[in-house]
Short mmCIF file of C-alpha atoms in Angstrom, two decimals:
data_model
loop_
_atom_site.label_atom_id
_atom_site.label_comp_id
_atom_site.label_asym_id
_atom_site.label_seq_id
_atom_site.Cartn_x
_atom_site.Cartn_y
_atom_site.Cartn_z
CA MET A 1 41.08 1.79 132.79
CA ALA A 2 37.98 3.23 131.22
CA TYR A 3 37.05 5.85 128.68
CA VAL A 4 36.43 9.26 130.20
CA ALA A 5 33.13 10.89 129.39
CA THR A 6 33.59 14.57 128.59
CA ARG A 7 31.40 17.30 127.18
CA GLY A 8 32.00 20.62 125.61
CA GLY A 9 32.90 19.74 122.03
CA GLU A 10 29.45 19.80 120.44
CA ARG A 11 29.58 23.39 119.24
CA ALA A 12 33.15 23.06 118.00
CA ILE A 13 32.27 19.88 116.09
CA GLU A 14 29.23 21.49 114.47
CA GLN A 15 31.14 24.60 113.45
CA SER A 16 34.10 22.55 112.26
CA GLU A 17 31.93 20.60 109.84
CA ARG A 18 30.32 23.84 108.66
CA LEU A 19 33.75 25.39 108.09
CA TYR A 20 34.78 22.40 105.99
CA ARG A 21 31.59 22.40 103.92
CA ALA A 22 31.64 26.19 103.50
CA GLU A 23 34.83 25.77 101.45
CA LEU A 24 32.92 23.56 99.00
CA GLY A 25 29.91 25.86 98.73
CA GLN A 26 26.58 24.88 97.26
CA ILE A 27 26.48 21.54 95.47
CA ASP A 28 23.93 21.25 92.70
CA ALA A 29 23.12 18.88 89.85
CA GLY A 30 25.07 21.07 87.43
CA ARG A 31 28.29 20.68 89.40
CA VAL A 32 27.81 16.90 89.55
CA GLN A 33 27.19 16.68 85.79
CA GLU A 34 30.25 18.85 85.08
CA LEU A 35 32.43 16.60 87.27
CA ARG A 36 31.10 13.51 85.54
CA LYS A 37 31.81 14.98 82.11
CA ALA A 38 35.20 16.48 82.93
CA LEU A 39 36.77 13.74 85.07
CA PRO A 40 35.91 10.32 83.61
CA MET A 41 39.22 8.77 84.77
CA LEU A 42 38.69 9.91 88.33
CA ILE A 43 35.06 8.73 88.26
CA ASP A 44 36.28 5.32 87.07
CA ARG A 45 38.90 5.14 89.80
CA VAL A 46 36.38 5.98 92.51
CA MET A 47 33.81 3.48 91.16
CA GLY A 48 36.44 0.73 91.09
CA GLU A 49 37.60 1.36 94.64
CA ALA A 50 34.03 1.76 95.88
CA SER A 51 33.11 -1.46 94.06
CA LEU A 52 29.93 0.28 92.90
CA TYR A 53 29.30 1.20 89.27
CA GLU A 54 27.20 4.34 88.93
CA PRO A 55 28.97 7.38 87.42
CA ASP A 56 26.44 9.97 88.66
CA LEU A 57 26.74 8.79 92.25
CA ALA A 58 30.53 8.70 91.97
CA ALA A 59 30.50 12.29 90.67
CA LEU A 60 28.22 13.30 93.54
CA ALA A 61 30.54 11.63 96.05
CA LEU A 62 33.47 13.56 94.58
CA ALA A 63 31.51 16.82 94.75
CA GLN A 64 30.52 16.23 98.37
CA SER A 65 34.00 15.20 99.48
CA GLY A 66 35.68 18.03 97.56
CA GLY A 67 37.79 15.43 95.76
CA ASP A 68 39.09 13.62 98.84
CA LEU A 69 39.15 10.16 97.28
CA TYR A 70 38.99 8.18 100.51
CA GLU A 71 35.97 10.18 101.68
CA ALA A 72 34.33 9.67 98.27
CA VAL A 73 34.92 5.92 98.36
CA LEU A 74 33.57 5.73 101.92
CA LEU A 75 30.43 7.68 100.95
CA LEU A 76 29.76 5.26 98.08
CA ARG A 77 30.51 2.12 100.10
CA ALA A 78 28.14 3.38 102.81
CA TRP A 79 25.40 4.28 100.30
CA ARG A 80 25.75 0.87 98.67
CA THR A 81 24.55 -0.80 101.87
CA THR A 82 21.15 0.93 101.51
CA GLN A 83 20.46 -0.97 98.27
CA PRO A 84 19.07 -4.49 97.95
CA ARG A 85 21.00 -7.00 95.89
CA LEU A 86 18.78 -8.01 93.00
CA GLY A 87 20.97 -10.76 91.66
CA ILE A 88 24.26 -11.91 90.25
CA ALA A 89 24.99 -11.43 86.55
CA ALA A 90 26.48 -14.08 84.28
CA PRO A 91 30.31 -14.18 84.56
CA VAL A 92 32.11 -11.96 82.05
CA MET A 93 34.47 -13.79 79.69
CA GLN A 94 37.38 -12.07 77.96
CA ASP A 95 36.20 -12.93 74.46
CA GLN A 96 32.80 -11.30 75.12
CA LEU A 97 34.17 -7.88 76.06
CA PHE A 98 33.33 -4.94 73.75
CA THR A 99 36.97 -3.97 73.36
CA HIS A 100 38.26 -0.38 73.03
CA ARG A 101 41.95 -1.06 73.66
CA ARG A 102 44.02 -4.22 73.69
CA ILE A 103 47.79 -4.34 73.65
CA SER A 104 50.58 -6.73 74.51
CA ALA A 105 54.13 -5.74 75.42
CA ALA A 106 55.27 -9.38 75.39
CA PHE A 107 54.01 -10.53 71.97
CA LYS A 108 54.18 -8.32 68.91
CA ASP A 109 51.90 -10.38 66.68
CA ILE A 110 48.99 -11.24 68.95
CA PRO A 111 45.85 -12.71 67.39
CA GLY A 112 43.57 -9.73 66.82
CA GLY A 113 46.49 -7.31 66.56
CA GLN A 114 47.65 -4.43 68.69
CA ILE A 115 44.89 -1.85 69.13
CA LEU A 116 45.98 1.19 71.08
CA GLY A 117 42.50 2.62 71.67
CA PRO A 118 42.32 5.80 73.75
CA SER A 119 45.76 6.33 75.29
CA LEU A 120 48.35 8.97 76.21
CA ASP A 121 51.16 6.38 76.21
CA TYR A 122 53.00 7.99 73.29
CA ALA A 123 51.89 11.59 73.88
CA HIS A 124 53.97 14.58 74.88
CA ARG A 125 52.95 15.65 78.35
CA LEU A 126 52.60 19.37 77.81
CA LEU A 127 50.48 21.62 79.95
CA ALA A 128 48.15 23.64 77.72
CA THR A 129 48.83 26.95 79.47
CA ASP A 130 47.09 28.85 76.66
CA VAL A 131 43.82 27.78 78.25
CA LEU A 132 44.56 30.08 81.18
CA GLN A 133 45.07 32.95 78.72
CA GLY A 134 41.54 32.46 77.42
CA ARG A 135 42.42 30.32 74.41
CA PRO A 136 40.51 27.02 74.70
CA TYR A 137 42.21 23.73 73.96
CA SER A 138 40.27 21.69 71.38
CA PRO A 139 41.59 18.19 70.63
CA ALA A 140 42.08 17.18 67.01
CA PRO A 141 39.35 14.78 65.87
CA VAL A 142 40.07 11.08 65.24
CA GLU A 143 40.20 10.08 61.59
CA PRO A 144 38.02 6.98 61.61
CA ALA A 145 39.10 3.88 59.70
CA PRO A 146 36.82 2.86 56.81
CA THR A 147 36.06 -0.49 58.46
CA PRO A 148 35.29 -1.07 62.13
CA ALA A 149 37.57 -3.00 64.48
CA PRO A 150 36.09 -6.30 65.63
CA ALA A 151 34.06 -5.59 68.78
CA LEU A 152 35.23 -8.85 70.35
CA GLN A 153 38.83 -9.98 70.67
CA PRO A 154 40.14 -13.38 71.72
CA SER A 155 41.76 -13.89 75.11
CA LEU A 156 45.54 -13.91 74.75
CA ALA A 157 45.91 -16.34 77.66
CA ALA A 158 43.55 -18.80 75.94
CA TRP A 159 45.75 -18.64 72.81
CA GLN A 160 48.89 -19.18 74.93
CA LYS A 161 47.29 -22.14 76.69
CA ALA A 162 46.46 -23.64 73.29
CA GLN A 163 50.11 -23.08 72.25
CA GLY A 164 51.36 -24.85 75.41
CA LEU A 165 53.14 -21.69 76.62
CA VAL A 166 51.05 -21.32 79.76
CA ALA A 167 49.77 -23.93 82.22
CA ASP A 168 46.09 -24.70 81.74
CA PRO A 169 44.84 -25.91 85.13
CA ALA A 170 41.51 -27.74 85.28
CA ARG A 171 38.78 -25.43 86.55
CA ALA A 172 35.85 -26.25 88.77
CA GLU A 173 32.48 -24.91 87.66
CA VAL A 174 31.02 -22.64 90.36
CA ALA A 175 27.43 -21.38 90.21
CA PRO A 176 27.28 -17.55 90.33
CA ASP A 177 25.47 -17.73 93.70
CA ASP A 178 28.35 -19.76 95.15
CA ILE A 179 31.20 -17.45 94.10
CA PRO A 180 32.91 -16.39 97.35
CA ASP A 181 31.96 -12.78 98.16
CA LEU A 182 34.08 -10.49 100.33
CA THR A 183 31.14 -8.19 101.01
CA ARG A 184 29.42 -11.05 102.86
CA GLU A 185 32.28 -13.04 104.39
CA PRO A 186 35.66 -12.19 105.93
CA LEU A 187 38.98 -12.31 104.09
CA LEU A 188 40.93 -15.25 105.57
CA PHE A 189 44.41 -16.51 104.68
CA PRO A 190 45.51 -18.33 102.67
CA ALA A 191 42.88 -16.46 100.64
CA LYS A 192 40.59 -18.13 98.12
CA ARG A 193 41.58 -16.96 94.63
CA ALA A 194 38.09 -15.45 94.17
CA HIS A 195 38.65 -13.38 97.34
CA THR A 196 42.11 -12.27 96.23
CA LEU A 197 40.87 -11.07 92.84
CA GLN A 198 37.77 -9.39 94.30
CA SER A 199 39.92 -7.68 96.90
CA LEU A 200 42.34 -6.42 94.22
CA ALA A 201 39.37 -5.18 92.15
CA ARG A 202 38.24 -3.03 95.13
CA ALA A 203 41.70 -2.02 96.31
CA ASP A 204 43.25 1.44 96.58
CA THR A 205 45.00 2.39 93.32
CA GLY A 206 47.82 4.30 95.03
CA GLY A 207 48.44 1.54 97.56
CA MET A 208 48.58 -1.11 94.86
CA LEU A 209 50.95 1.01 92.79
CA ALA A 210 53.31 1.49 95.77
CA LEU A 211 53.46 -2.22 96.56
CA GLY A 212 53.41 -3.34 92.91
CA TYR A 213 56.17 -0.85 92.09
CA SER A 214 58.31 -2.24 94.90
CA ALA A 215 58.04 -5.64 93.20
CA MET A 216 58.80 -4.13 89.79
CA ARG A 217 61.95 -2.48 91.22
CA GLY A 218 63.20 -5.81 92.52
CA TYR A 219 61.67 -6.38 95.97
CA GLY A 220 59.66 -9.26 94.52
CA ASN A 221 60.24 -12.63 92.90
CA ALA A 222 59.32 -11.91 89.29
CA HIS A 223 59.73 -9.02 86.86
CA PRO A 224 56.48 -8.35 84.98
CA THR A 225 55.95 -7.89 81.26
CA VAL A 226 52.45 -6.90 80.17
CA ASN A 227 51.01 -9.97 78.46
CA GLU A 228 47.67 -8.33 77.70
CA LEU A 229 46.15 -5.02 78.76
CA ARG A 230 42.54 -4.39 77.84
CA LEU A 231 40.04 -1.58 78.27
CA ALA A 232 36.55 -2.72 77.42
CA GLU A 233 32.87 -2.65 78.20
CA ALA A 234 31.23 -5.71 79.74
CA GLU A 235 27.59 -6.62 79.28
CA LEU A 236 25.59 -6.97 82.49
CA ARG A 237 23.77 -10.22 81.64
CA VAL A 238 20.72 -10.72 83.86
CA ARG A 239 17.56 -12.85 83.74
CA HIS A 240 14.00 -11.90 82.88
CA PRO A 241 11.38 -13.51 85.19
CA ARG A 242 10.47 -15.79 82.25
CA GLY A 243 14.08 -17.02 82.17
CA THR A 244 15.36 -15.10 79.13
CA GLU A 245 18.97 -13.96 79.62
CA PHE A 246 19.64 -10.44 78.38
CA SER A 247 22.09 -7.58 78.77
CA ALA A 248 20.77 -4.72 80.91
CA GLY A 249 23.54 -2.49 79.57
CA ARG A 250 27.31 -2.13 79.53
CA VAL A 251 29.86 -1.11 82.15
CA LYS A 252 33.50 -0.15 81.66
CA VAL A 253 36.08 -2.65 82.88
CA SER A 254 39.85 -2.95 82.67
CA GLN A 255 42.00 -6.02 82.98
CA ALA A 256 45.68 -6.88 82.79
CA GLU A 257 47.75 -10.02 82.62
CA VAL A 258 51.46 -9.76 83.34
CA THR A 259 53.90 -12.54 82.67
CA SER A 260 57.37 -13.82 83.46
CA LYS A 261 59.21 -17.03 82.69
CA GLY A 262 58.59 -19.45 85.52
CA ARG A 263 60.79 -22.18 86.96
CA SER A 264 58.50 -24.78 85.38
CA GLY A 265 59.67 -23.77 81.89
CA LEU A 266 56.26 -22.27 81.16
CA LEU A 267 55.19 -18.64 81.24
CA GLU A 268 53.59 -17.66 84.51
CA LEU A 269 50.76 -15.15 84.58
CA GLY A 270 49.38 -12.69 87.09
CA PHE A 271 45.87 -11.27 86.65
CA CYS A 272 43.88 -8.29 87.86
CA ALA A 273 40.66 -6.61 86.72
CA THR A 274 38.49 -3.79 88.02
CA LEU A 275 35.35 -1.80 87.29
CA GLY A 276 36.15 1.34 85.28
CA TRP A 277 39.23 2.12 83.19
CA ASN A 278 42.32 2.22 85.40
CA GLU A 279 45.51 0.87 83.83
CA VAL A 280 47.94 1.58 86.67
CA LYS A 281 45.71 -0.32 89.05
CA VAL A 282 45.33 -3.49 87.00
CA ILE A 283 49.02 -3.66 85.99
CA SER A 284 50.07 -3.20 89.64
CA GLY A 285 47.50 -5.74 90.83
CA ALA A 286 48.53 -8.30 88.22
CA THR A 287 52.17 -7.80 89.25
CA LEU A 288 51.26 -8.50 92.87
CA ASP A 289 49.29 -11.58 91.81
CA LEU A 290 52.26 -12.82 89.74
CA ASN A 291 54.68 -12.32 92.64
CA ALA A 292 52.50 -13.71 95.45
CA PRO A 293 53.20 -17.47 95.15
CA GLY A 294 56.01 -18.39 97.53
CA ALA A 295 56.51 -14.83 98.83
CA SER A 296 58.10 -14.64 102.29
CA LYS A 297 56.09 -13.53 105.33
CA GLY A 298 55.95 -9.76 105.66
CA SER A 299 57.24 -9.02 102.15
CA PRO A 300 55.22 -6.47 100.14
CA VAL A 301 54.29 -9.13 97.58
CA GLU A 302 52.94 -11.55 100.18
CA GLU A 303 49.20 -11.88 99.69
CA GLU A 304 48.21 -11.11 103.29
CA PHE A 305 50.48 -8.05 103.30
CA PHE A 306 49.20 -6.46 100.11
CA LEU A 307 45.54 -7.34 100.47
CA TYR A 308 45.29 -6.00 104.04
CA HIS A 309 47.23 -2.84 103.28
CA THR A 310 45.46 -1.79 100.09
CA GLU A 311 41.86 -1.85 101.38
CA PRO A 312 41.06 1.88 100.99
CA VAL A 313 38.32 2.30 103.59
CA GLU A 314 40.08 0.30 106.32
CA ALA A 315 43.49 1.80 105.65
CA SER A 316 42.38 5.44 105.46
CA GLY A 317 39.98 4.95 108.37
CA PHE A 318 42.71 3.52 110.57
CA CYS A 319 45.05 6.33 109.61
CA ILE A 320 42.63 9.15 110.34
CA HIS A 321 41.29 7.60 113.54
CA PHE A 322 44.59 8.52 115.19
CA LYS A 323 43.37 12.12 115.16
CA LEU A 324 40.49 11.27 117.47
CA PRO A 325 40.98 11.74 121.23
CA HIS A 326 43.42 9.18 122.66
CA TYR A 327 43.86 11.15 125.90
CA VAL A 328 43.45 8.16 128.24
CA THR A 329 45.80 5.78 126.45
CA PHE A 330 48.30 8.57 125.90
CA GLN A 331 48.02 9.66 129.56
CA SER A 332 48.88 6.11 130.56
CA SER A 333 52.02 6.20 128.38
CA LEU A 334 52.91 9.57 129.88
CA ASP A 335 52.47 8.21 133.44
CA ALA A 336 54.76 5.29 132.62
CA LEU A 337 57.33 7.68 131.15
CA ARG A 338 57.21 10.00 134.18
CA GLY A 339 57.38 7.00 136.55
CA ALA A 340 60.46 5.68 134.80
CA LYS A 341 62.08 9.12 134.91
CA ALA A 342 61.33 9.55 138.66
CA THR A 343 62.82 6.12 139.41
CA ALA A 344 65.90 6.97 137.37
CA ASP A 345 66.33 10.29 139.27
CA LYS A 346 66.25 8.49 142.66
CA THR A 347 68.82 5.89 141.68
CA PRO A 348 72.32 6.94 142.82
CA ALA A 349 74.72 7.76 140.03
CA PRO A 350 76.71 4.75 138.87
CA ILE A 351 80.08 4.45 140.56
CA GLN A 352 82.83 5.71 138.32
CA PRO A 353 85.41 3.06 137.60
CA GLU A 354 88.55 3.63 139.62
CA GLN A 355 91.22 5.53 137.93
CA VAL A 356 94.10 3.28 137.37
CA PRO A 357 97.29 5.11 138.21
CA ALA A 358 99.49 5.52 135.29
CA MET B 1 7.60 8.52 62.88
CA PHE B 2 8.64 4.91 62.23
CA ASP B 3 7.22 4.34 58.79
CA GLN B 4 9.91 2.12 57.30
CA THR B 5 8.69 -1.07 58.96
CA ASP B 6 9.70 -4.15 57.09
CA GLU B 7 6.66 -6.38 57.56
CA LYS B 8 8.48 -9.40 56.13
CA THR B 9 11.07 -9.62 58.89
CA PRO B 10 10.33 -12.16 61.62
CA PRO B 11 9.46 -10.84 65.10
CA PHE B 12 12.31 -10.13 67.48
CA ASP B 13 13.28 -12.94 69.85
CA HIS B 14 12.79 -12.09 73.51
CA GLY B 15 16.53 -11.77 74.31
CA PRO B 16 17.39 -9.28 71.53
CA LEU B 17 14.13 -7.41 72.21
CA LEU B 18 15.08 -6.90 75.86
CA GLU B 19 18.65 -5.88 74.97
CA ILE B 20 17.46 -3.26 72.50
CA LEU B 21 14.98 -1.87 75.04
CA ALA B 22 17.64 -1.77 77.78
CA ARG B 23 19.94 0.39 75.62
CA ALA B 24 17.30 2.31 73.66
CA ASP B 25 17.15 6.10 73.73
CA ALA B 26 15.35 7.02 76.98
CA THR B 27 13.12 9.76 75.55
CA ARG B 28 11.90 7.67 72.60
CA LEU B 29 11.40 4.60 74.84
CA VAL B 30 9.27 6.53 77.34
CA ALA B 31 7.25 8.07 74.49
CA LEU B 32 6.52 4.62 73.04
CA ALA B 33 5.54 3.25 76.48
CA GLU B 34 3.12 6.14 76.96
CA ARG B 35 1.47 5.38 73.61
CA LEU B 36 1.17 1.65 74.47
CA LEU B 37 -0.05 2.14 78.03
CA PRO B 38 -3.78 2.81 77.29
CA ASP B 39 -4.14 -0.60 75.58
CA LEU B 40 -2.78 -2.42 78.64
CA GLY B 41 -5.61 -1.22 80.90
CA ALA B 42 -5.00 -1.28 84.66
CA VAL B 43 -1.33 -1.87 85.47
CA GLU B 44 -0.25 -3.53 88.71
CA VAL B 45 3.27 -2.53 89.68
CA ILE B 46 4.96 -5.56 91.26
CA GLN B 47 8.34 -3.87 91.57
CA SER B 48 9.86 -0.48 90.85
CA ARG B 49 13.18 0.04 92.57
CA THR B 50 16.90 0.51 92.27
CA GLY B 51 19.25 -2.20 93.46
CA LEU B 52 22.57 -3.89 92.90
CA VAL B 53 23.62 -6.62 90.53
CA MET B 54 26.94 -8.27 91.29
CA LEU B 55 29.12 -8.68 88.20
CA PRO B 56 31.46 -11.69 88.18
CA MET B 57 34.35 -12.15 85.77
CA ARG B 58 36.45 -15.19 84.86
CA ASP B 59 40.17 -14.93 85.62
CA THR B 60 42.32 -16.00 82.67
CA VAL B 61 45.06 -17.61 84.76
CA GLN B 62 43.17 -20.29 86.70
CA GLY B 63 39.68 -19.85 85.29
CA THR B 64 38.35 -18.71 88.66
CA ASP B 65 35.09 -16.76 88.67
CA PHE B 66 35.32 -13.78 91.01
CA HIS B 67 33.29 -10.66 91.75
CA LEU B 68 34.42 -7.46 90.00
CA GLY B 69 31.95 -5.29 91.89
CA GLU B 70 28.32 -4.26 91.94
CA VAL B 71 26.41 -2.33 89.28
CA LEU B 72 23.50 -0.08 90.21
CA VAL B 73 20.42 -0.92 88.14
CA ALA B 74 16.82 0.24 87.95
CA GLU B 75 14.24 -2.54 87.90
CA ALA B 76 10.54 -2.56 87.05
CA HIS B 77 8.11 -5.49 87.04
CA ILE B 78 4.46 -5.05 86.11
CA ARG B 79 1.34 -7.13 85.53
CA ALA B 80 -1.30 -5.95 83.04
CA ALA B 81 -3.77 -7.32 80.50
CA GLY B 82 -3.12 -10.89 81.67
CA THR B 83 0.60 -10.68 81.01
CA GLU B 84 3.74 -9.46 82.73
CA GLY B 85 6.42 -7.02 81.74
CA TYR B 86 9.92 -6.61 83.08
CA GLY B 87 12.60 -4.01 82.71
CA MET B 88 16.13 -3.72 84.04
CA VAL B 89 18.59 -1.04 82.95
CA VAL B 90 22.07 -0.07 84.11
CA GLY B 91 21.79 3.18 86.08
CA ARG B 92 19.24 4.85 88.35
CA ASP B 93 16.51 5.75 85.87
CA LEU B 94 13.30 4.17 87.23
CA GLU B 95 11.23 5.75 84.44
CA ARG B 96 13.37 4.05 81.77
CA ALA B 97 13.03 0.69 83.53
CA MET B 98 9.26 1.14 83.82
CA ALA B 99 8.96 2.11 80.15
CA MET B 100 10.94 -1.01 79.24
CA ALA B 101 8.57 -3.15 81.34
CA VAL B 102 5.54 -1.58 79.64
CA VAL B 103 6.93 -2.25 76.14
CA ASP B 104 7.93 -5.80 77.17
CA ALA B 105 4.38 -6.46 78.41
CA ALA B 106 2.82 -5.01 75.26
CA ALA B 107 5.22 -6.94 73.00
CA SER B 108 4.36 -10.20 74.79
CA LEU B 109 0.77 -9.71 73.58
CA GLY B 110 1.97 -9.19 70.03
CA GLN B 111 4.75 -7.26 68.29
CA THR B 112 2.64 -4.61 66.57
CA PRO B 113 4.13 -2.71 63.61
CA GLU B 114 4.69 0.23 65.94
CA ILE B 115 6.74 -1.87 68.37
CA ARG B 116 8.65 -3.59 65.60
CA SER B 117 9.54 -0.39 63.82
CA PHE B 118 10.69 1.08 67.14
CA LEU B 119 12.90 -1.98 67.78
CA GLN B 120 14.31 -1.86 64.23
CA HIS B 121 15.04 1.84 64.49
CA GLU B 122 16.70 1.55 67.92
CA ALA B 123 18.69 -1.54 66.91
CA ALA B 124 19.98 0.31 63.85
CA THR B 125 20.84 3.41 65.93
CA LEU B 126 22.71 1.33 68.50
CA ALA B 127 24.55 -0.64 65.81
CA ALA B 128 25.52 2.59 64.04
CA ALA B 129 26.91 4.05 67.28
CA ASP B 130 28.92 0.89 67.94
CA THR B 131 30.25 0.86 64.37
CA ALA B 132 31.22 4.53 64.55
CA ARG B 133 33.10 3.88 67.78
CA LEU B 134 34.82 0.78 66.37
CA CYS B 135 35.91 2.68 63.24
CA ARG B 136 37.60 5.18 65.56
CA VAL B 137 39.12 2.30 67.55
CA GLU B 138 40.31 0.65 64.31
CA ALA B 139 42.16 3.87 63.47
CA THR B 140 44.43 3.13 66.46
CA ARG B 141 45.49 -0.31 65.19
CA VAL B 142 49.27 -0.60 64.95
CA ASP B 143 50.53 -1.66 61.55
CA MET B 144 53.90 -2.94 62.68
CA GLU B 145 56.84 -3.35 60.37
CA THR B 146 59.99 -5.18 61.38
CA PHE B 147 63.30 -3.94 59.99
#
């Protein structure tokens, strides 16, 4: 069997792309800036899944793809390969995050307190239909507290480890250059923990929610409670040629720990973090991480299952490739079907069992 | 423009100096660099480019360092007046990175009152913005009462 070379589609392909792009119209810097300003949550989601932090480029990718998230992520992942890697920053620690929101659903009195930050958790979800009648919606301003919140908050897990509530495994020091990197090496199973967490950080939000939700509903081993959820900004700590370490600026990050009581008598934790602010993603990812140990083969909370199936570029690419011509392989199936039917038609009808006289 | 220089304060250490420059207001930073440039003479540009910096994070469960993702940065590296200057800023703005490198080079030859007053002004502006944000964040602190 071989692929069949055909011609005749060039004009159709060209016009098809034009038809698609005509719907989007002219894209200019103003549209990109408006998208960036109006859709920060979507920008964050796209940056996290693309594994590339640059809000203007994410807004441009959204403008060019007309909001098709998988196309936007693919555009950014492809563009990323044109850029050299200048280095690896110093690892971000929880207690160095400039924290905007930090809550725990498991512990009421956490060190540092419960700080809701920007959230719609307790809001009425009402559509502001007045806007469509020409009456703009203006949010009420925040009434600032007289004193600022501490910029830095302790890690809840570190406090729990000190309290003996959570296992505190010995850690091996790894130089930043030696941290396993999925963009340079394949994902193999059983996965290194660094690969698992990097893969979750880049994974498709919707895919993680679907699989994480299945675990939350009971198709997993452990029911999650949010131990700590944090929205913050991390410093990008790099080195000057003279060796001075400094922050080149801040990027938004989110992280979640979820917990359940383990068989060992200690609390067990699952962890997930990503670039940008995306709470559903990190809670789902942490739930998958919590449920993965000991999961049976083929279950949604098994590491190989959820990591392979939540990679946005591979998953969407595989799905949409089925639209491309499969005439030869399908013809072969059709031949086999027709052959089987012809054989069946030639076979004499089965002999009816003899009627037994009453 | 920056006339409230406190001459008694010690010069900025290199780390804080770089951090202030990296987050300073772009327009004011470029304006300062343009004023400092004539004194540096001929400038050799070693590097002016965008690129990626991988950002690792430490997992709280097992203490594993892993990669969160890459951050686009603008980088500039120059040689002038027998010294070097370096700039790196989050984002794509090559002009900002170059201005940072120019100020870094000039400051390495001596933190003139102009440079110091710029750094003091920008540090105060950045601190004020952080404080304003954190006062708004503090307003969302839950004051819980148990029945």
